Amino acid sequence: MKPINKKVLVTGATGFIGGAICIELKKKGYYVVGLDREYRPHLSEYFDEFIGTDFASTHATLRLIEVDPDVIIHCAGTSLVGPSIEHPAEYYHNNVTKTLLFLNNVINWQKRKPNGLFMFSSSASVYDTNSVLTEEAPKNPISPYAKSKYMVEQILESYEKAYGLKSCVFRYFNACGAADVLHGQQPEATHIFARIFESMQNKEPFVLNGSDFKTKDGSCIRDYIHVCDIAHAHTLALQFSIKENKNNSCEVFNLGTGNGITVLEAIKAFEKVS
């Protein structure tokens, strides 16, 4: 692959989605700089540089100046709904307070890179679940996790109007799958496919919580999107990032298939091919 003369910094670069994005970027020929507190050796070949630190640390600030990327993709954050209800302080601190600190550095970065683009990993959980989920649908984030994501979206909108920060927000639906087989969800992950796979490996029954929803089989409906499709969406956005944002507001895109299936259907499909 011919190298692309564009340097991309990815926070949360060794996480499930961040890692998949780095793999896709590297395949497309971008210069990839990964930033994460945790280093995972299986991803090393997809980083041209790796910064082992917290994205809001002083070290990260200094390295941002040194690296001077063309694009920043902010995937770092805490991302589970249940724990956010039990420990909201952690989620508001990690996802909002620290992102605010990081954005102060991003503003200075974009003064040097007026055509630079800041991408933010948000969530479809910001929506009112009773709405048709287009980007303009009513918002009603319920969990502290969802609220923290929506808070950052609102901050980005304000920062674009006040400081000219060019940003792009992706609202992910239910990410699943693996990138290049080697990079997927961790064995201890609480996401449904990781839990199904683990229960099958251990020959243990899978416990499905929630069977009284108003659906055809009683289980709730989810829109599952492959993590490689999420990663590909980011590279597509990079290709079109030169286009002028005429609305003077941060651009927002849903990342999902648009076709929901019930959790029970997903379980049966998984068992059928496993």
XYZ file of C-alpha atoms in Angstrom:
274
model
C 0.000 0.000 0.000
C 1.378 3.399 -1.007
C 1.800 5.636 2.075
C -0.656 8.516 2.457
C 0.837 11.834 3.447
C -1.459 12.178 6.434
C -0.721 11.449 10.096
C -3.552 10.226 12.334
C -3.493 10.144 16.138
C -5.916 7.665 17.739
C -6.673 7.790 21.474
C -7.832 4.541 23.049
C -5.796 2.900 20.289
C -5.629 -0.566 21.832
C -9.314 -0.780 22.717
C -11.833 -2.837 20.763
C -12.907 -0.094 18.361
C -9.737 2.021 18.532
C -7.592 -0.982 17.635
C -9.790 -1.864 14.661
C -9.557 1.724 13.431
C -5.755 1.645 13.666
C -5.648 -1.602 11.669
C -7.835 -0.079 8.944
C -5.841 3.156 8.846
C -2.561 1.298 8.510
C -3.959 -0.880 5.707
C -5.049 2.257 3.864
C -1.532 3.691 4.091
C -1.920 6.328 6.809
C 0.814 7.113 9.336
C -0.728 5.869 12.577
C 0.104 7.173 16.050
C -1.563 5.170 18.815
C -2.180 6.622 22.269
C -3.378 4.430 25.118
C -2.560 3.613 28.739
C -2.414 -0.077 27.853
C -0.072 -1.571 25.267
C -1.133 -4.724 23.413
C 1.713 -6.383 21.451
C -0.587 -7.944 18.837
C -1.322 -4.444 17.517
C 2.296 -3.242 17.348
C 2.630 -3.681 13.578
C -0.260 -1.264 13.036
C 1.425 1.630 14.865
C 4.116 3.823 13.366
C 4.426 5.372 16.809
C 2.881 4.439 20.149
C 2.408 6.756 23.129
C 1.804 4.857 26.355
C -0.041 7.346 28.525
C -3.443 8.729 29.487
C -4.868 11.042 26.828
C -5.330 13.861 29.382
C -1.817 13.625 30.854
C 0.942 16.205 30.561
C 2.962 13.667 28.593
C 0.129 13.364 26.071
C 0.064 17.164 25.723
C 3.773 17.321 24.958
C 3.612 14.421 22.521
C 0.617 15.971 20.725
C 2.765 19.013 20.018
C 5.675 16.858 18.856
C 3.625 14.497 16.702
C 1.484 17.317 15.237
C -1.040 14.997 13.525
C -3.331 15.942 10.665
C -6.313 14.150 12.224
C -7.234 13.150 15.790
C -9.652 10.284 16.429
C -10.798 10.268 20.055
C -11.909 6.756 21.044
C -10.609 6.749 24.613
C -13.211 6.610 27.346
C -15.213 4.378 29.644
C -17.983 2.591 27.792
C -20.306 0.333 29.774
C -23.857 1.325 30.630
C -24.333 -0.824 33.772
C -21.143 0.224 35.594
C -21.831 3.857 34.724
C -25.002 3.665 36.826
C -23.064 2.209 39.755
C -20.040 4.526 39.368
C -21.203 7.697 37.598
C -18.321 9.821 38.941
C -15.800 7.691 37.044
C -17.703 8.104 33.785
C -18.231 11.844 34.044
C -14.581 12.332 35.018
C -13.091 10.067 32.355
C -15.452 10.899 29.505
C -16.227 14.561 30.132
C -13.729 16.255 32.456
C -10.667 14.660 30.893
C -11.991 15.187 27.376
C -12.391 18.893 28.190
C -8.729 19.008 29.224
C -7.784 17.199 26.042
C -9.864 19.566 23.892
C -7.948 22.569 25.227
C -4.873 21.031 23.621
C -6.846 20.148 20.496
C -7.850 23.799 20.019
C -4.182 24.839 20.099
C -3.379 22.000 17.705
C -5.953 23.145 15.180
C -4.546 26.660 15.220
C -1.436 25.069 13.718
C -3.519 22.727 11.543
C -6.491 24.782 10.285
C -7.562 21.899 8.047
C -7.224 19.350 10.853
C -10.188 17.172 11.785
C -11.221 15.949 15.244
C -13.335 12.759 15.277
C -15.264 11.700 18.357
C -16.610 8.248 19.217
C -20.112 8.733 20.567
C -23.018 6.346 21.040
C -26.532 5.716 19.755
C -27.557 5.546 23.413
C -27.948 9.348 23.294
C -31.289 8.876 21.500
C -34.797 8.478 22.806
C -35.253 4.747 22.232
C -38.888 5.226 21.160
C -37.835 7.356 18.182
C -36.893 6.532 14.615
C -33.130 6.705 14.899
C -32.056 9.231 12.333
C -29.397 11.764 13.276
C -32.139 14.340 13.902
C -34.199 12.091 16.202
C -34.990 13.326 19.748
C -32.236 12.813 22.316
C -32.890 11.308 25.721
C -29.694 9.817 27.184
C -30.629 7.814 30.273
C -27.455 6.285 31.719
C -24.469 8.331 32.945
C -22.494 6.755 30.086
C -24.949 8.039 27.467
C -25.187 11.437 29.155
C -21.398 11.768 29.204
C -21.258 11.111 25.456
C -23.988 13.634 24.701
C -22.295 16.237 26.897
C -19.140 15.967 24.787
C -21.207 16.263 21.592
C -22.698 19.512 22.896
C -19.239 20.757 23.865
C -17.954 20.058 20.359
C -20.856 21.957 18.830
C -20.078 24.948 21.059
C -16.348 24.724 20.339
C -16.938 24.752 16.610
C -19.021 27.916 16.856
C -16.648 29.644 19.273
C -13.225 28.402 18.180
C -13.777 26.993 14.698
C -12.933 23.450 15.776
C -13.761 21.186 12.841
C -15.232 17.977 14.245
C -17.056 14.842 13.223
C -19.161 12.727 15.600
C -19.944 9.059 15.037
C -22.792 7.551 17.055
C -22.064 3.832 17.200
C -24.802 1.279 17.541
C -23.840 -2.205 18.834
C -20.292 -2.978 17.716
C -19.346 -6.625 17.264
C -16.943 -8.890 15.382
C -13.164 -8.905 15.078
C -10.592 -7.197 12.884
C -8.188 -9.551 11.108
C -9.298 -12.265 13.566
C -6.459 -11.256 15.900
C -8.216 -8.219 17.381
C -11.669 -8.479 18.911
C -13.365 -8.095 22.252
C -11.491 -9.254 25.318
C -12.534 -12.662 26.767
C -13.875 -10.978 29.908
C -15.907 -8.419 27.906
C -19.553 -7.997 28.899
C -20.782 -7.531 25.312
C -23.217 -10.213 24.238
C -21.136 -11.990 21.583
C -18.120 -12.239 23.855
C -20.373 -13.666 26.581
C -21.992 -16.177 24.212
C -18.622 -17.343 22.935
C -17.262 -17.687 26.461
C -20.296 -19.694 27.622
C -19.932 -22.037 24.642
C -16.216 -22.517 25.275
C -16.875 -23.301 28.927
C -19.921 -25.426 28.007
C -22.076 -23.349 30.301
C -25.669 -22.202 29.688
C -26.047 -18.643 28.438
C -28.341 -16.515 30.598
C -30.470 -14.021 28.675
C -31.759 -11.156 30.808
C -35.002 -9.564 29.664
C -37.689 -11.601 27.916
C -40.799 -9.454 28.277
C -40.204 -6.791 25.609
C -42.950 -6.090 23.069
C -41.142 -7.909 20.265
C -41.820 -11.135 18.359
C -39.789 -13.271 20.779
C -39.777 -11.105 23.910
C -36.124 -10.098 23.714
C -35.044 -6.536 22.979
C -34.026 -5.319 19.519
C -30.468 -4.231 18.736
C -28.671 -2.979 15.637
C -25.367 -4.878 15.416
C -22.610 -3.413 13.245
C -19.273 -5.071 12.530
C -16.280 -3.290 14.037
C -14.537 -3.337 10.639
C -17.438 -1.370 9.154
C -17.030 1.188 11.931
C -13.321 1.426 11.163
C -14.003 1.777 7.446
C -16.429 4.646 8.107
C -13.599 6.591 9.723
C -11.330 6.234 6.716
C -14.195 7.293 4.430
C -14.683 10.391 6.568
C -10.985 11.186 6.210
C -11.261 10.988 2.427
C -14.092 13.548 2.390
C -12.893 15.750 5.258
C -11.701 18.442 2.865
C -15.324 19.304 2.062
C -16.491 22.532 3.662
C -18.941 22.248 6.510
C -21.488 24.811 5.321
C -23.745 24.517 8.379
C -20.973 25.675 10.727
C -21.774 22.881 13.170
C -20.122 19.586 13.981
C -21.140 16.846 11.588
C -22.908 13.839 13.121
C -23.321 10.373 11.620
C -25.033 7.221 12.865
C -22.998 4.052 12.374
C -25.358 1.094 12.190
C -26.985 -1.177 9.640
C -30.434 0.379 10.017
C -31.885 -3.110 10.531
C -32.519 -4.255 14.057
C -32.711 -7.873 15.156
C -33.752 -9.308 18.485
C -31.128 -10.500 20.927
C -32.578 -14.013 20.772
C -32.215 -14.020 16.977
C -28.596 -12.975 17.367
C -27.961 -15.779 19.866
C -29.503 -18.393 17.580
C -27.537 -17.137 14.579
C -24.309 -17.270 16.583
C -25.002 -20.822 17.776
C -25.857 -21.934 14.239
C -22.461 -20.972 12.780
C -20.327 -21.843 15.814
